[in-house]
Amino acid sequence: MNLTERDWKKITEIIRAYEGKIDKNFKIPLPEYEERYEKVWKELEERNIDMGFFFWYREMPGDGIYLTGYNPTIERASGVIAPGRRPLLLAGPESGVMAKEAGLGLETAFVNEFSIPDEYYEGVERGNLNEIISEYIGHSIKRIGFMTAADLIPGQFMDFLREGFGNVEVVDASDILEELRYEKSESEMKCMEQADMIACAAVRTMLAVAAPGMRESEIAAVGDFTVKTLGGNGFGFDTIVNSAERCRTVIGPAGNRIIREGEIVQVGCSPSFEGYKGVCRRAFVMGQRSDIQKQYFECMNEAYRRAEAAIYKVCEEGLATNLIDLAARDYFASQEIDGENMKQFHMYSTCHGTGLTECLEKMVITPTKEERYGENVGLMLDLGCYGHPNPQIAGGCVEDAYLKRGSRVYKCSDVPVDVQELVGKGM
């Protein structure tokens, strides 16, 4: 272990500086969940749907957390909701008992289908999925709507919906939760903002201890420690620390590679607070930047600043979102480093939605998508530049979260775009 007493002092200073910005006791108020149920009921009634089915697991938790406040560990889960009835939670017994922690008082049934396969549980009764759902609905079912995207629901459960209740019609109702989850309440925004503050603290502590000879995993451990200390309760992605050619990966987790002087390094963290995700990602050089590294960071950081300026303009004037992506993409097209045009290394779209997942939310922008943003939404400006053949500049990223309230946009991060001066330093 390469951490020193001086490192721990820097870590402690940074954590203390952020503690006052985070209310660890905050939760989405119970009445807000009731409002969500009423909105779902209204949609189901208008579509003549007797039962809505939703499914989730740890990596794709959005629909389930939104309606139940619960996220399974290892096990998967599902739920059903009928007009006028609070959701019924269907879970495995190991993580399902945690549903009570959400404090929503939802009826929960343990079923074999969501238990760990072939596991035996002493004294635990697991019911028949069909019987439990039928009893919950209380009448014949004619129309079922699956409210989670079809590509996320395993085939066995899609077959169950089509065959388990006799002659029923099964329809795609995944847009209900997609749209409801897209527009954020003030409570949701507070959770996201707190997650973002935790992410900033985690990146600051990782930068503070970074030194040649450390392993990627050692630096990542400091970020994870910071997240848990400040009240984070999960991650949108595994904490990123990549170095040298490992920086060609966009979201590669930390490995056991030893970082050497002069290598490019990228770090990133996506804490979860009450299910809502934050983010902060940055890149730097371990030691002094070479001339080509200076060019690379000047190019990447300028592209980020142009995209950020476009975010404010697009949101304030209600313009098409592709202008954000084009602001960065067109700039990269005008730049060349080491004989390579930089546009080809702008690997993915510049901005994406966020909420109960880090990036798997509505909506991702593209160079051609002319949609407008919603009224109150979360977004992340994710400016990545990956794949240059010169290993000194193999890849890097600047990523921050923003909250759009009406036509106003608020940046959640307090970490500078260029973090080179923060390497090895505390507050």
Tab-separated table of C-alpha atoms in Angstrom:
chain	number	residue	atom	x	y	z
A	1	MET	CA	0.000	0.000	0.000
A	2	ASN	CA	1.505	3.301	-1.125
A	3	LEU	CA	-0.723	5.715	0.818
A	4	THR	CA	1.122	7.810	3.365
A	5	GLU	CA	0.045	9.669	6.479
A	6	ARG	CA	0.256	12.866	4.445
A	7	ASP	CA	-2.092	11.343	1.849
A	8	TRP	CA	-4.667	10.516	4.511
A	9	LYS	CA	-4.483	14.078	5.769
A	10	LYS	CA	-5.278	15.370	2.269
A	11	ILE	CA	-8.122	12.881	1.891
A	12	THR	CA	-9.608	13.953	5.225
A	13	GLU	CA	-9.339	17.653	4.353
A	14	ILE	CA	-11.198	17.162	1.080
A	15	ILE	CA	-13.941	15.024	2.641
A	16	ARG	CA	-14.486	17.601	5.385
A	17	ALA	CA	-14.720	20.373	2.788
A	18	TYR	CA	-17.583	18.543	1.043
A	19	GLU	CA	-19.461	17.160	4.054
A	20	GLY	CA	-21.381	20.373	4.630
A	21	LYS	CA	-22.784	20.252	1.088
A	22	ILE	CA	-24.456	16.874	1.562
A	23	ASP	CA	-27.557	15.967	3.563
A	24	LYS	CA	-27.088	12.246	4.171
A	25	ASN	CA	-30.587	11.946	5.645
A	26	PHE	CA	-32.412	13.228	2.565
A	27	LYS	CA	-34.876	10.899	0.828
A	28	ILE	CA	-37.502	11.245	-1.861
A	29	PRO	CA	-40.642	12.131	0.137
A	30	LEU	CA	-43.334	9.452	0.358
A	31	PRO	CA	-46.023	11.739	-1.142
A	32	GLU	CA	-43.898	12.024	-4.267
A	33	TYR	CA	-44.085	8.264	-4.785
A	34	GLU	CA	-47.855	8.469	-4.409
A	35	GLU	CA	-47.919	11.145	-7.113
A	36	ARG	CA	-45.928	8.827	-9.370
A	37	TYR	CA	-48.455	6.054	-8.839
A	38	GLU	CA	-51.323	8.355	-9.733
A	39	LYS	CA	-49.603	9.363	-12.975
A	40	VAL	CA	-49.043	5.714	-13.879
A	41	TRP	CA	-52.663	4.846	-13.040
A	42	LYS	CA	-53.875	7.601	-15.335
A	43	GLU	CA	-51.776	6.305	-18.228
A	44	LEU	CA	-52.900	2.719	-17.678
A	45	GLU	CA	-56.560	3.715	-17.541
A	46	GLU	CA	-56.315	5.782	-20.719
A	47	ARG	CA	-54.803	2.783	-22.523
A	48	ASN	CA	-57.241	0.246	-21.028
A	49	ILE	CA	-54.346	-1.664	-19.465
A	50	ASP	CA	-55.303	-3.902	-16.528
A	51	MET	CA	-51.754	-4.496	-15.351
A	52	GLY	CA	-48.398	-2.831	-15.878
A	53	PHE	CA	-45.280	-4.999	-15.513
A	54	PHE	CA	-41.816	-3.578	-14.775
A	55	PHE	CA	-38.488	-5.333	-14.360
A	56	TRP	CA	-35.070	-4.336	-13.081
A	57	TYR	CA	-31.681	-5.377	-11.799
A	58	ARG	CA	-28.679	-3.579	-10.354
A	59	GLU	CA	-27.188	-2.340	-13.641
A	60	MET	CA	-30.568	-1.233	-15.058
A	61	PRO	CA	-32.411	-0.096	-11.947
A	62	GLY	CA	-34.390	2.884	-13.142
A	63	ASP	CA	-37.955	1.623	-13.516
A	64	GLY	CA	-37.918	-0.354	-10.275
A	65	ILE	CA	-36.318	2.273	-8.054
A	66	TYR	CA	-38.636	4.922	-9.473
A	67	LEU	CA	-41.723	3.034	-8.300
A	68	THR	CA	-40.450	1.116	-5.261
A	69	GLY	CA	-37.319	2.842	-3.934
A	70	TYR	CA	-35.641	-0.583	-3.862
A	71	ASN	CA	-32.721	-1.997	-5.831
A	72	PRO	CA	-31.791	-5.680	-5.627
A	73	THR	CA	-28.294	-7.023	-5.075
A	74	ILE	CA	-27.353	-10.083	-7.189
A	75	GLU	CA	-31.032	-11.013	-7.474
A	76	ARG	CA	-33.345	-9.475	-10.035
A	77	ALA	CA	-36.801	-8.102	-9.291
A	78	SER	CA	-40.037	-7.110	-10.922
A	79	GLY	CA	-43.259	-5.441	-9.985
A	80	VAL	CA	-46.797	-5.028	-11.195
A	81	ILE	CA	-49.099	-2.063	-10.851
A	82	ALA	CA	-52.817	-1.831	-11.576
A	83	PRO	CA	-55.011	1.270	-11.785
A	84	GLY	CA	-55.848	2.480	-8.286
A	85	ARG	CA	-53.420	0.079	-6.571
A	86	ARG	CA	-49.940	0.686	-5.189
A	87	PRO	CA	-47.289	-1.557	-6.786
A	88	LEU	CA	-46.764	-5.169	-5.796
A	89	LEU	CA	-43.059	-5.949	-5.476
A	90	LEU	CA	-41.884	-9.392	-6.655
A	91	ALA	CA	-38.424	-10.287	-5.381
A	92	GLY	CA	-36.037	-12.906	-4.103
A	93	PRO	CA	-35.751	-13.391	-0.339
A	94	GLU	CA	-32.090	-12.415	0.061
A	95	SER	CA	-32.213	-8.811	-1.115
A	96	GLY	CA	-36.005	-8.552	-1.109
A	97	VAL	CA	-36.052	-8.053	2.652
A	98	MET	CA	-34.288	-4.747	2.009
A	99	ALA	CA	-37.421	-3.393	0.361
A	100	LYS	CA	-38.618	-2.392	3.818
A	101	GLU	CA	-35.726	0.046	4.078
A	102	ALA	CA	-37.315	2.188	1.385
A	103	GLY	CA	-40.123	2.872	3.827
A	104	LEU	CA	-42.880	2.806	1.217
A	105	GLY	CA	-44.810	-0.042	2.828
A	106	LEU	CA	-45.317	-1.860	-0.452
A	107	GLU	CA	-46.675	-5.384	-0.504
A	108	THR	CA	-43.752	-7.706	-1.257
A	109	ALA	CA	-43.884	-11.329	-2.362
A	110	PHE	CA	-40.940	-13.716	-2.558
A	111	VAL	CA	-41.001	-15.900	-5.665
A	112	ASN	CA	-38.718	-18.581	-7.092
A	113	GLU	CA	-38.319	-16.710	-10.353
A	114	PHE	CA	-36.321	-13.925	-8.679
A	115	SER	CA	-34.384	-16.005	-6.176
A	116	ILE	CA	-30.813	-17.148	-6.680
A	117	PRO	CA	-31.151	-20.296	-8.834
A	118	ASP	CA	-31.315	-23.615	-6.956
A	119	GLU	CA	-30.813	-21.937	-3.553
A	120	TYR	CA	-32.579	-23.387	-0.504
A	121	TYR	CA	-34.047	-21.026	2.116
A	122	GLU	CA	-34.979	-22.453	5.503
A	123	GLY	CA	-38.493	-21.450	6.528
A	124	VAL	CA	-39.008	-19.024	3.638
A	125	GLU	CA	-42.167	-19.434	1.616
A	126	ARG	CA	-41.915	-18.542	-2.048
A	127	GLY	CA	-45.169	-18.212	-3.905
A	128	ASN	CA	-46.396	-18.992	-7.383
A	129	LEU	CA	-45.905	-15.976	-9.614
A	130	ASN	CA	-49.145	-16.400	-11.506
A	131	GLU	CA	-51.254	-16.883	-8.380
A	132	ILE	CA	-49.710	-13.930	-6.549
A	133	ILE	CA	-50.264	-11.551	-9.462
A	134	SER	CA	-53.806	-12.793	-10.105
A	135	GLU	CA	-54.721	-12.290	-6.447
A	136	TYR	CA	-53.238	-8.770	-6.539
A	137	ILE	CA	-55.220	-7.784	-9.644
A	138	GLY	CA	-58.435	-9.341	-8.298
A	139	HIS	CA	-60.239	-9.708	-11.632
A	140	SER	CA	-59.707	-11.161	-15.085
A	141	ILE	CA	-56.820	-9.655	-17.016
A	142	LYS	CA	-57.428	-8.698	-20.619
A	143	ARG	CA	-54.590	-6.286	-21.399
A	144	ILE	CA	-51.037	-6.211	-19.995
A	145	GLY	CA	-48.528	-3.458	-20.644
A	146	PHE	CA	-44.822	-4.057	-20.177
A	147	MET	CA	-43.386	-0.790	-18.860
A	148	THR	CA	-39.714	-1.716	-19.097
A	149	ALA	CA	-38.090	-1.841	-22.536
A	150	ALA	CA	-38.523	-5.242	-24.192
A	151	ASP	CA	-34.778	-5.733	-24.662
A	152	LEU	CA	-34.296	-5.608	-20.874
A	153	ILE	CA	-36.970	-8.134	-19.926
A	154	PRO	CA	-35.791	-11.770	-20.209
A	155	GLY	CA	-37.665	-13.891	-22.721
A	156	GLN	CA	-39.085	-16.177	-20.037
A	157	PHE	CA	-40.962	-13.278	-18.462
A	158	MET	CA	-42.227	-11.959	-21.784
A	159	ASP	CA	-43.512	-15.481	-22.467
A	160	PHE	CA	-45.071	-15.532	-18.998
A	161	LEU	CA	-46.957	-12.303	-19.684
A	162	ARG	CA	-48.273	-13.662	-22.997
A	163	GLU	CA	-49.159	-17.165	-21.798
A	164	GLY	CA	-49.647	-17.045	-18.031
A	165	PHE	CA	-53.070	-15.381	-17.883
A	166	GLY	CA	-55.035	-17.000	-20.665
A	167	ASN	CA	-56.147	-15.030	-23.687
A	168	VAL	CA	-54.578	-11.609	-23.007
A	169	GLU	CA	-53.204	-8.814	-25.164
A	170	VAL	CA	-49.652	-7.728	-24.305
A	171	VAL	CA	-48.662	-4.230	-25.419
A	172	ASP	CA	-45.568	-2.062	-25.229
A	173	ALA	CA	-46.104	0.614	-22.564
A	174	SER	CA	-42.422	1.322	-21.882
A	175	ASP	CA	-42.851	4.974	-22.809
A	176	ILE	CA	-44.875	5.565	-19.610
A	177	LEU	CA	-41.953	5.259	-17.218
A	178	GLU	CA	-39.441	6.589	-19.734
A	179	GLU	CA	-41.356	9.860	-19.959
A	180	LEU	CA	-42.196	10.115	-16.259
A	181	ARG	CA	-38.582	9.472	-15.284
A	182	TYR	CA	-37.260	12.015	-17.783
A	183	GLU	CA	-38.840	15.080	-16.181
A	184	LYS	CA	-37.291	15.530	-12.731
A	185	SER	CA	-38.792	16.869	-9.510
A	186	GLU	CA	-36.866	19.125	-7.160
A	187	SER	CA	-36.335	16.166	-4.832
A	188	GLU	CA	-34.810	14.153	-7.650
A	189	MET	CA	-32.592	17.061	-8.603
A	190	LYS	CA	-31.382	17.384	-5.027
A	191	CYS	CA	-30.409	13.701	-5.001
A	192	MET	CA	-28.572	14.119	-8.307
A	193	GLU	CA	-26.824	17.278	-7.152
A	194	GLN	CA	-25.661	15.566	-3.963
A	195	ALA	CA	-24.407	12.591	-5.967
A	196	ASP	CA	-22.487	15.014	-8.162
A	197	MET	CA	-20.887	16.690	-5.159
A	198	ILE	CA	-19.807	13.282	-3.868
A	199	ALA	CA	-18.338	12.523	-7.297
A	200	CYS	CA	-16.360	15.762	-7.244
A	201	ALA	CA	-14.988	14.942	-3.793
A	202	ALA	CA	-14.018	11.441	-4.937
A	203	VAL	CA	-12.145	12.749	-7.966
A	204	ARG	CA	-10.420	15.394	-5.832
A	205	THR	CA	-9.190	12.754	-3.369
A	206	MET	CA	-7.976	10.492	-6.185
A	207	LEU	CA	-6.055	13.389	-7.703
A	208	ALA	CA	-4.654	14.328	-4.300
A	209	VAL	CA	-2.972	10.965	-3.725
A	210	ALA	CA	-1.955	10.158	-7.310
A	211	ALA	CA	1.774	9.564	-7.644
A	212	PRO	CA	4.115	7.500	-9.837
A	213	GLY	CA	4.417	3.927	-8.617
A	214	MET	CA	0.814	3.646	-7.413
A	215	ARG	CA	-1.482	1.040	-8.859
A	216	GLU	CA	-4.692	2.092	-10.568
A	217	SER	CA	-6.652	0.066	-8.024
A	218	GLU	CA	-5.039	1.897	-5.081
A	219	ILE	CA	-6.150	5.261	-6.425
A	220	ALA	CA	-9.635	3.930	-7.163
A	221	ALA	CA	-9.892	2.640	-3.582
A	222	VAL	CA	-9.497	6.207	-2.340
A	223	GLY	CA	-12.356	7.345	-4.562
A	224	ASP	CA	-14.571	4.510	-3.339
A	225	PHE	CA	-13.720	5.305	0.276
A	226	THR	CA	-14.696	8.922	-0.286
A	227	VAL	CA	-18.025	7.965	-1.864
A	228	LYS	CA	-19.038	5.738	1.041
A	229	THR	CA	-17.843	8.225	3.652
A	230	LEU	CA	-19.969	10.983	2.141
A	231	GLY	CA	-23.143	8.892	1.953
A	232	GLY	CA	-23.010	7.363	-1.494
A	233	ASN	CA	-24.880	4.055	-1.660
A	234	GLY	CA	-23.814	2.572	-4.962
A	235	PHE	CA	-22.246	3.409	-8.309
A	236	GLY	CA	-23.405	4.144	-11.829
A	237	PHE	CA	-20.171	2.576	-13.087
A	238	ASP	CA	-17.142	1.035	-11.409
A	239	THR	CA	-14.667	3.721	-10.410
A	240	ILE	CA	-12.370	4.470	-13.340
A	241	VAL	CA	-8.599	4.749	-13.086
A	242	ASN	CA	-6.846	3.930	-16.366
A	243	SER	CA	-3.289	4.725	-17.397
A	244	ALA	CA	-1.194	4.748	-20.564
A	245	GLU	CA	-2.750	2.538	-23.266
A	246	ARG	CA	-5.494	1.417	-20.863
A	247	CYS	CA	-6.904	4.901	-21.428
A	248	ARG	CA	-8.185	3.684	-24.778
A	249	THR	CA	-11.121	2.227	-22.848
A	250	VAL	CA	-13.975	4.629	-22.250
A	251	ILE	CA	-15.332	3.215	-18.975
A	252	GLY	CA	-12.764	0.598	-18.069
A	253	PRO	CA	-12.535	-0.097	-14.318
A	254	ALA	CA	-9.270	0.287	-12.444
A	255	GLY	CA	-6.785	-2.543	-12.858
A	256	ASN	CA	-3.645	-3.500	-10.977
A	257	ARG	CA	-1.337	-1.730	-13.412
A	258	ILE	CA	1.431	0.415	-11.880
A	259	ILE	CA	1.306	3.999	-13.152
A	260	ARG	CA	4.575	5.494	-14.336
A	261	GLU	CA	5.922	9.011	-14.729
A	262	GLY	CA	4.833	10.730	-17.937
A	263	GLU	CA	1.786	8.541	-18.576
A	264	ILE	CA	-1.688	9.868	-19.282
A	265	VAL	CA	-4.252	8.876	-16.646
A	266	GLN	CA	-8.028	9.171	-16.572
A	267	VAL	CA	-10.117	8.982	-13.418
A	268	GLY	CA	-13.875	8.943	-12.998
A	269	CYS	CA	-16.524	8.289	-10.404
A	270	SER	CA	-20.309	7.905	-10.555
A	271	PRO	CA	-21.765	7.722	-7.047
A	272	SER	CA	-25.377	6.867	-6.393
A	273	PHE	CA	-27.371	8.821	-3.822
A	274	GLU	CA	-30.802	7.349	-3.067
A	275	GLY	CA	-30.581	5.673	-6.464
A	276	TYR	CA	-29.750	8.847	-8.410
A	277	LYS	CA	-26.400	9.054	-10.154
A	278	GLY	CA	-23.733	11.720	-10.220
A	279	VAL	CA	-20.519	11.957	-12.184
A	280	CYS	CA	-17.108	13.554	-12.434
A	281	ARG	CA	-14.416	12.406	-14.873
A	282	ARG	CA	-11.075	13.970	-15.696
A	283	ALA	CA	-7.689	13.170	-17.255
A	284	PHE	CA	-4.160	14.285	-16.378
A	285	VAL	CA	-0.528	13.339	-16.837
A	286	MET	CA	1.476	11.720	-14.083
A	287	GLY	CA	4.231	14.292	-13.888
A	288	GLN	CA	5.072	16.912	-16.509
A	289	ARG	CA	3.190	17.019	-19.781
A	290	SER	CA	5.142	16.486	-22.982
A	291	ASP	CA	4.574	18.815	-25.947
A	292	ILE	CA	2.115	16.407	-27.603
A	293	GLN	CA	0.246	15.978	-24.314
A	294	LYS	CA	-0.036	19.754	-23.982
A	295	GLN	CA	-1.584	19.893	-27.462
A	296	TYR	CA	-3.986	17.089	-26.612
A	297	PHE	CA	-5.285	18.675	-23.416
A	298	GLU	CA	-5.602	22.107	-24.995
A	299	CYS	CA	-7.660	20.549	-27.790
A	300	MET	CA	-9.880	18.409	-25.546
A	301	ASN	CA	-10.476	21.139	-22.995
A	302	GLU	CA	-11.363	23.709	-25.664
A	303	ALA	CA	-13.849	21.274	-27.219
A	304	TYR	CA	-15.422	20.817	-23.781
A	305	ARG	CA	-15.720	24.566	-23.223
A	306	ARG	CA	-17.380	25.043	-26.608
A	307	ALA	CA	-19.851	22.260	-25.919
A	308	GLU	CA	-20.569	23.717	-22.482
A	309	ALA	CA	-21.289	27.137	-23.992
A	310	ALA	CA	-23.645	25.411	-26.427
A	311	ILE	CA	-25.527	23.754	-23.539
A	312	TYR	CA	-26.378	27.148	-22.060
A	313	LYS	CA	-27.394	28.571	-25.422
A	314	VAL	CA	-29.482	25.548	-26.424
A	315	CYS	CA	-31.356	25.466	-23.128
A	316	GLU	CA	-31.871	29.205	-22.778
A	317	GLU	CA	-33.138	29.616	-26.361
A	318	GLY	CA	-34.897	26.253	-26.776
A	319	LEU	CA	-32.691	25.193	-29.685
A	320	ALA	CA	-32.031	21.736	-31.144
A	321	THR	CA	-29.787	19.596	-28.951
A	322	ASN	CA	-27.522	18.474	-31.801
A	323	LEU	CA	-25.904	21.917	-31.651
A	324	ILE	CA	-24.153	20.795	-28.454
A	325	ASP	CA	-22.579	17.801	-30.147
A	326	LEU	CA	-21.670	19.777	-33.259
A	327	ALA	CA	-19.943	22.477	-31.219
A	328	ALA	CA	-17.355	19.929	-30.100
A	329	ARG	CA	-17.358	17.786	-33.242
A	330	ASP	CA	-16.791	20.700	-35.614
A	331	TYR	CA	-13.973	22.015	-33.441
A	332	PHE	CA	-12.237	18.627	-33.411
A	333	ALA	CA	-12.559	18.553	-37.212
A	334	SER	CA	-10.426	21.716	-37.357
A	335	GLN	CA	-7.642	20.280	-35.188
A	336	GLU	CA	-4.716	18.000	-35.985
A	337	ILE	CA	-2.222	16.399	-33.607
A	338	ASP	CA	0.739	14.333	-34.763
A	339	GLY	CA	-0.651	14.175	-38.302
A	340	GLU	CA	-4.070	12.917	-37.210
A	341	ASN	CA	-7.334	14.842	-37.570
A	342	MET	CA	-8.963	14.860	-34.127
A	343	LYS	CA	-12.579	14.470	-35.232
A	344	GLN	CA	-12.124	10.709	-35.643
A	345	PHE	CA	-11.230	10.400	-31.944
A	346	HIS	CA	-14.391	12.127	-30.714
A	347	MET	CA	-15.654	8.626	-30.066
A	348	TYR	CA	-19.270	9.116	-28.949
A	349	SER	CA	-21.997	11.722	-28.544
A	350	THR	CA	-21.126	14.706	-26.400
A	351	CYS	CA	-24.098	14.738	-24.032
A	352	HIS	CA	-26.539	12.262	-22.508
A	353	GLY	CA	-29.434	12.148	-20.084
A	354	THR	CA	-29.086	10.988	-16.510
A	355	GLY	CA	-31.077	10.161	-13.416
A	356	LEU	CA	-31.478	6.687	-11.942
A	357	THR	CA	-28.744	5.476	-14.305
A	358	GLU	CA	-25.565	7.317	-15.204
A	359	CYS	CA	-26.083	7.401	-18.955
A	360	LEU	CA	-28.891	5.005	-19.909
A	361	GLU	CA	-31.645	7.601	-19.739
A	362	LYS	CA	-33.485	9.670	-22.256
A	363	MET	CA	-31.920	11.438	-24.060
A	364	VAL	CA	-28.620	10.978	-25.848
A	365	ILE	CA	-27.830	13.722	-28.340
A	366	THR	CA	-26.321	13.019	-31.750
A	367	PRO	CA	-25.015	15.201	-34.608
A	368	THR	CA	-28.350	14.830	-36.430
A	369	LYS	CA	-30.938	14.686	-33.626
A	370	GLU	CA	-32.907	17.940	-33.567
A	371	GLU	CA	-35.052	17.229	-30.514
A	372	ARG	CA	-35.409	19.836	-27.772
A	373	TYR	CA	-34.754	19.206	-24.097
A	374	GLY	CA	-37.615	18.748	-21.645
A	375	GLU	CA	-38.503	21.279	-18.984
A	376	ASN	CA	-36.711	20.005	-15.865
A	377	VAL	CA	-34.098	17.399	-16.724
A	378	GLY	CA	-30.661	16.110	-15.843
A	379	LEU	CA	-27.880	15.881	-18.385
A	380	MET	CA	-24.187	15.089	-18.462
A	381	LEU	CA	-21.673	16.727	-20.770
A	382	ASP	CA	-19.352	13.838	-21.594
A	383	LEU	CA	-16.530	15.026	-23.834
A	384	GLY	CA	-14.333	12.037	-24.686
A	385	CYS	CA	-11.359	11.885	-27.022
A	386	TYR	CA	-10.162	8.283	-27.443
A	387	GLY	CA	-8.009	6.141	-29.684
A	388	HIS	CA	-5.151	8.342	-30.887
A	389	PRO	CA	-2.339	6.009	-32.057
A	390	ASN	CA	0.248	7.840	-29.950
A	391	PRO	CA	0.141	6.118	-26.520
A	392	GLN	CA	1.017	9.386	-24.783
A	393	ILE	CA	-2.495	10.610	-25.642
A	394	ALA	CA	-4.358	7.301	-25.885
A	395	GLY	CA	-7.567	8.708	-24.432
A	396	GLY	CA	-9.187	10.997	-21.922
A	397	CYS	CA	-12.388	12.684	-20.918
A	398	VAL	CA	-13.989	15.665	-19.216
A	399	GLU	CA	-17.449	14.863	-17.850
A	400	ASP	CA	-19.744	16.870	-15.576
A	401	ALA	CA	-23.439	16.925	-14.713
A	402	TYR	CA	-25.892	19.787	-15.307
A	403	LEU	CA	-29.450	20.413	-14.151
A	404	LYS	CA	-31.911	22.165	-16.454
A	405	ARG	CA	-34.726	23.996	-14.699
A	406	GLY	CA	-36.915	25.648	-17.272
A	407	SER	CA	-34.563	27.605	-19.514
A	408	ARG	CA	-31.845	27.913	-16.869
A	409	VAL	CA	-28.930	25.493	-16.585
A	410	TYR	CA	-26.869	24.845	-13.464
A	411	LYS	CA	-23.498	23.106	-13.462
A	412	CYS	CA	-23.102	20.700	-10.552
A	413	SER	CA	-19.311	20.319	-10.602
A	414	ASP	CA	-16.801	22.521	-8.789
A	415	VAL	CA	-13.774	20.711	-10.257
A	416	PRO	CA	-11.796	22.670	-12.884
A	417	VAL	CA	-11.841	21.448	-16.468
A	418	ASP	CA	-8.065	21.004	-16.423
A	419	VAL	CA	-6.999	19.279	-13.202
A	420	GLN	CA	-3.254	18.986	-13.762
A	421	GLU	CA	-2.512	21.476	-10.966
A	422	LEU	CA	-4.568	19.427	-8.501
A	423	VAL	CA	-2.463	16.268	-8.820
A	424	GLY	CA	-0.828	15.512	-5.495
A	425	LYS	CA	-2.595	18.390	-3.742
A	426	GLY	CA	-5.290	18.608	-1.070
A	427	MET	CA	-7.695	21.486	-0.482
